[in-house]
């Protein structure tokens, strides 16, 4: 599968951060396992330590170019978006 990664961190958070993969992608905090369509990152004392998010194309993704946006949201915080792309041959 096509693989990308980015890092997320935060301060002054009042709730967990939900990370949501777009259609045909999966996300994990581990390179080799634990891929799913959503992740929940729990801050400690309002801070989220730097966390690497791995993004890969899903095994059932169709052949061709893939595009989408990973979304990160938390109650009381401005949602963030990370564009992702991939290509399945």
Short mmCIF file of N, CA and C in Angstrom, two decimals:
data_model
loop_
_atom_site.label_atom_id
_atom_site.label_comp_id
_atom_site.label_asym_id
_atom_site.label_seq_id
_atom_site.Cartn_x
_atom_site.Cartn_y
_atom_site.Cartn_z
N UNK A 1 0.82 -1.21 0.00
CA UNK A 1 0.00 0.00 0.00
C UNK A 1 0.85 1.26 0.00
N UNK A 2 0.27 2.33 -0.46
CA UNK A 2 0.92 3.63 -0.44
C UNK A 2 0.95 4.14 1.00
N UNK A 3 2.10 4.70 1.45
CA UNK A 3 2.24 5.10 2.85
C UNK A 3 2.71 6.54 2.96
N UNK A 4 2.07 7.29 3.88
CA UNK A 4 2.47 8.66 4.19
C UNK A 4 2.45 8.81 5.70
N UNK A 5 3.03 9.89 6.19
CA UNK A 5 3.01 10.13 7.62
C UNK A 5 3.04 11.61 7.92
N UNK A 6 2.53 11.97 9.10
CA UNK A 6 2.61 13.34 9.59
C UNK A 6 2.60 13.29 11.10
N UNK A 7 2.93 14.40 11.74
CA UNK A 7 3.00 14.46 13.19
C UNK A 7 1.96 15.45 13.71
N UNK A 8 1.32 15.08 14.81
CA UNK A 8 0.33 15.95 15.44
C UNK A 8 0.71 16.16 16.90
N UNK A 9 0.46 17.36 17.40
CA UNK A 9 0.63 17.67 18.82
C UNK A 9 -0.33 18.79 19.15
N UNK A 10 -0.53 19.05 20.44
CA UNK A 10 -1.45 20.12 20.80
C UNK A 10 -1.31 20.52 22.25
N UNK A 11 -1.79 21.72 22.56
CA UNK A 11 -1.82 22.23 23.93
C UNK A 11 -3.18 22.85 24.19
N UNK A 12 -3.49 23.06 25.44
CA UNK A 12 -4.76 23.66 25.87
C UNK A 12 -5.97 22.87 25.37
N UNK A 13 -5.83 21.57 25.27
CA UNK A 13 -6.93 20.72 24.81
C UNK A 13 -7.83 20.35 25.99
N UNK A 14 -9.13 20.36 25.76
CA UNK A 14 -10.08 20.00 26.81
C UNK A 14 -10.72 18.64 26.57
N UNK A 15 -10.39 18.01 25.45
CA UNK A 15 -10.97 16.71 25.10
C UNK A 15 -10.00 15.95 24.21
N UNK A 16 -10.29 14.68 24.00
CA UNK A 16 -9.47 13.84 23.13
C UNK A 16 -9.51 14.36 21.69
N UNK A 17 -8.48 14.01 20.93
CA UNK A 17 -8.41 14.36 19.51
C UNK A 17 -8.83 13.13 18.71
N UNK A 18 -9.80 13.31 17.83
CA UNK A 18 -10.25 12.23 16.96
C UNK A 18 -9.63 12.44 15.59
N UNK A 19 -8.95 11.41 15.11
CA UNK A 19 -8.31 11.44 13.79
C UNK A 19 -9.12 10.51 12.89
N UNK A 20 -9.58 11.04 11.76
CA UNK A 20 -10.45 10.27 10.87
C UNK A 20 -9.84 10.19 9.47
N UNK A 21 -9.73 8.97 8.96
CA UNK A 21 -9.19 8.76 7.62
C UNK A 21 -10.28 8.95 6.58
N UNK A 22 -9.91 9.43 5.39
CA UNK A 22 -10.89 9.50 4.30
C UNK A 22 -11.15 8.11 3.71
N UNK A 23 -12.12 8.03 2.83
CA UNK A 23 -12.43 6.77 2.16
C UNK A 23 -11.19 6.21 1.47
N UNK A 24 -11.00 4.91 1.54
CA UNK A 24 -9.93 4.16 0.89
C UNK A 24 -8.56 4.34 1.56
N UNK A 25 -8.53 4.93 2.77
CA UNK A 25 -7.29 5.07 3.53
C UNK A 25 -7.50 4.53 4.94
N UNK A 26 -6.38 4.18 5.60
CA UNK A 26 -6.39 3.74 6.99
C UNK A 26 -5.28 4.47 7.73
N UNK A 27 -5.44 4.63 9.05
CA UNK A 27 -4.47 5.37 9.85
C UNK A 27 -4.06 4.56 11.07
N UNK A 28 -2.85 4.85 11.58
CA UNK A 28 -2.34 4.18 12.76
C UNK A 28 -1.25 5.04 13.40
N UNK A 29 -0.98 4.79 14.68
CA UNK A 29 0.17 5.43 15.33
C UNK A 29 1.38 4.51 15.29
N UNK A 30 1.23 3.34 14.70
CA UNK A 30 2.31 2.37 14.57
C UNK A 30 2.51 2.06 13.08
N UNK A 31 3.75 2.03 12.65
CA UNK A 31 4.04 1.78 11.24
C UNK A 31 3.55 0.42 10.77
N UNK A 32 3.67 -0.61 11.61
CA UNK A 32 3.44 -1.97 11.15
C UNK A 32 2.09 -2.58 11.50
N UNK A 33 1.32 -1.94 12.38
CA UNK A 33 0.06 -2.58 12.80
C UNK A 33 -0.93 -1.54 13.32
N UNK A 34 -2.14 -2.00 13.62
CA UNK A 34 -3.15 -1.18 14.25
C UNK A 34 -3.87 -0.21 13.34
N UNK A 35 -3.89 -0.47 12.04
CA UNK A 35 -4.54 0.45 11.10
C UNK A 35 -6.06 0.36 11.21
N UNK A 36 -6.70 1.53 11.16
CA UNK A 36 -8.14 1.61 11.27
C UNK A 36 -8.61 2.89 10.57
N UNK A 37 -9.90 3.14 10.57
CA UNK A 37 -10.41 4.35 9.92
C UNK A 37 -10.47 5.54 10.87
N UNK A 38 -10.45 5.29 12.19
CA UNK A 38 -10.42 6.38 13.17
C UNK A 38 -9.46 6.04 14.30
N UNK A 39 -8.90 7.08 14.89
CA UNK A 39 -8.03 6.95 16.06
C UNK A 39 -8.47 7.98 17.08
N UNK A 40 -8.29 7.67 18.35
CA UNK A 40 -8.54 8.64 19.41
C UNK A 40 -7.23 8.85 20.16
N UNK A 41 -6.79 10.11 20.21
CA UNK A 41 -5.55 10.47 20.91
C UNK A 41 -5.94 11.24 22.17
N UNK A 42 -5.50 10.75 23.32
CA UNK A 42 -5.90 11.35 24.58
C UNK A 42 -4.82 12.25 25.13
N UNK A 43 -5.13 13.53 25.33
CA UNK A 43 -4.14 14.45 25.89
C UNK A 43 -3.94 14.19 27.39
N UNK A 44 -2.80 14.62 27.89
CA UNK A 44 -2.50 14.54 29.32
C UNK A 44 -2.37 15.96 29.84
N UNK A 45 -3.17 16.30 30.82
CA UNK A 45 -3.18 17.66 31.40
C UNK A 45 -3.33 18.73 30.30
N UNK A 46 -4.15 18.44 29.30
CA UNK A 46 -4.42 19.40 28.25
C UNK A 46 -3.42 19.43 27.11
N UNK A 47 -2.38 18.60 27.19
CA UNK A 47 -1.36 18.59 26.13
C UNK A 47 -1.29 17.23 25.45
N UNK A 48 -1.14 17.27 24.15
CA UNK A 48 -0.94 16.05 23.36
C UNK A 48 0.50 16.05 22.88
N UNK A 49 1.26 15.07 23.35
CA UNK A 49 2.67 14.96 22.95
C UNK A 49 2.75 14.68 21.46
N UNK A 50 3.86 15.05 20.86
CA UNK A 50 4.07 14.82 19.44
C UNK A 50 3.83 13.35 19.11
N UNK A 51 2.90 13.12 18.20
CA UNK A 51 2.48 11.76 17.84
C UNK A 51 2.51 11.61 16.33
N UNK A 52 3.21 10.60 15.86
CA UNK A 52 3.27 10.35 14.42
C UNK A 52 2.05 9.55 13.99
N UNK A 53 1.42 10.00 12.92
CA UNK A 53 0.27 9.31 12.33
C UNK A 53 0.70 8.76 10.97
N UNK A 54 0.52 7.47 10.79
CA UNK A 54 0.84 6.82 9.52
C UNK A 54 -0.47 6.64 8.75
N UNK A 55 -0.41 6.91 7.46
CA UNK A 55 -1.59 6.81 6.60
C UNK A 55 -1.24 5.89 5.44
N UNK A 56 -2.08 4.90 5.21
CA UNK A 56 -1.84 3.99 4.08
C UNK A 56 -3.14 3.77 3.32
N UNK A 57 -3.01 3.37 2.08
CA UNK A 57 -4.19 3.01 1.30
C UNK A 57 -4.76 1.71 1.88
N UNK A 58 -6.07 1.62 1.91
CA UNK A 58 -6.74 0.44 2.44
C UNK A 58 -6.60 -0.73 1.47
N UNK A 59 -6.64 -1.93 2.00
CA UNK A 59 -6.48 -3.11 1.15
C UNK A 59 -7.58 -3.23 0.11
N UNK A 60 -8.76 -2.68 0.38
CA UNK A 60 -9.87 -2.75 -0.57
C UNK A 60 -9.96 -1.52 -1.47
N UNK A 61 -8.94 -0.66 -1.44
CA UNK A 61 -8.96 0.55 -2.27
C UNK A 61 -8.97 0.17 -3.75
N UNK A 62 -9.68 0.93 -4.56
CA UNK A 62 -9.74 0.62 -5.99
C UNK A 62 -8.43 0.98 -6.70
N UNK A 63 -8.20 0.35 -7.81
CA UNK A 63 -7.04 0.67 -8.64
C UNK A 63 -7.16 2.10 -9.16
N UNK A 64 -6.04 2.81 -9.15
CA UNK A 64 -6.04 4.19 -9.65
C UNK A 64 -5.55 5.17 -8.60
N UNK A 65 -5.69 6.44 -8.92
CA UNK A 65 -5.25 7.51 -8.02
C UNK A 65 -6.25 7.70 -6.89
N UNK A 66 -5.73 7.90 -5.69
CA UNK A 66 -6.55 8.13 -4.51
C UNK A 66 -6.22 9.49 -3.93
N UNK A 67 -7.21 10.22 -3.50
CA UNK A 67 -6.99 11.49 -2.81
C UNK A 67 -8.00 11.59 -1.68
N UNK A 68 -7.64 12.34 -0.66
CA UNK A 68 -8.56 12.53 0.46
C UNK A 68 -7.95 13.45 1.49
N UNK A 69 -8.64 13.60 2.60
CA UNK A 69 -8.18 14.48 3.66
C UNK A 69 -8.37 13.80 5.00
N UNK A 70 -7.30 13.65 5.75
CA UNK A 70 -7.39 13.19 7.13
C UNK A 70 -7.85 14.37 7.97
N UNK A 71 -8.85 14.17 8.81
CA UNK A 71 -9.33 15.25 9.66
C UNK A 71 -8.99 14.97 11.12
N UNK A 72 -8.65 16.04 11.83
CA UNK A 72 -8.35 15.97 13.25
C UNK A 72 -9.28 16.94 13.96
N UNK A 73 -10.02 16.44 14.94
CA UNK A 73 -10.97 17.30 15.63
C UNK A 73 -10.96 17.02 17.12
N UNK A 74 -11.29 18.05 17.89
CA UNK A 74 -11.37 17.95 19.34
C UNK A 74 -12.35 19.02 19.81
N UNK A 75 -13.20 18.69 20.74
CA UNK A 75 -14.18 19.64 21.26
C UNK A 75 -13.47 20.91 21.74
N UNK A 76 -13.93 22.04 21.26
CA UNK A 76 -13.36 23.32 21.67
C UNK A 76 -12.13 23.74 20.90
N UNK A 77 -11.70 22.94 19.95
CA UNK A 77 -10.51 23.27 19.15
C UNK A 77 -10.89 23.38 17.68
N UNK A 78 -10.13 24.15 16.95
CA UNK A 78 -10.33 24.29 15.52
C UNK A 78 -9.92 23.00 14.82
N UNK A 79 -10.79 22.44 14.00
CA UNK A 79 -10.46 21.20 13.27
C UNK A 79 -9.32 21.47 12.29
N UNK A 80 -8.51 20.44 12.09
CA UNK A 80 -7.38 20.53 11.16
C UNK A 80 -7.54 19.45 10.10
N UNK A 81 -6.97 19.72 8.92
CA UNK A 81 -7.05 18.78 7.79
C UNK A 81 -5.66 18.55 7.20
N UNK A 82 -5.41 17.30 6.82
CA UNK A 82 -4.14 16.95 6.19
C UNK A 82 -4.46 16.20 4.89
N UNK A 83 -4.10 16.77 3.74
CA UNK A 83 -4.38 16.08 2.48
C UNK A 83 -3.48 14.86 2.30
N UNK A 84 -4.03 13.80 1.75
CA UNK A 84 -3.27 12.58 1.47
C UNK A 84 -3.57 12.11 0.05
N UNK A 85 -2.60 11.44 -0.53
CA UNK A 85 -2.77 10.91 -1.88
C UNK A 85 -2.17 9.50 -1.94
N UNK A 86 -2.52 8.77 -2.94
CA UNK A 86 -1.96 7.45 -3.15
C UNK A 86 -2.28 6.98 -4.55
N UNK A 87 -1.64 5.90 -4.95
CA UNK A 87 -1.91 5.33 -6.26
C UNK A 87 -1.84 3.81 -6.13
N UNK A 88 -2.88 3.15 -6.58
CA UNK A 88 -2.94 1.70 -6.56
C UNK A 88 -2.81 1.20 -7.99
N UNK A 89 -1.87 0.29 -8.20
CA UNK A 89 -1.63 -0.25 -9.55
C UNK A 89 -2.29 -1.58 -9.72
#
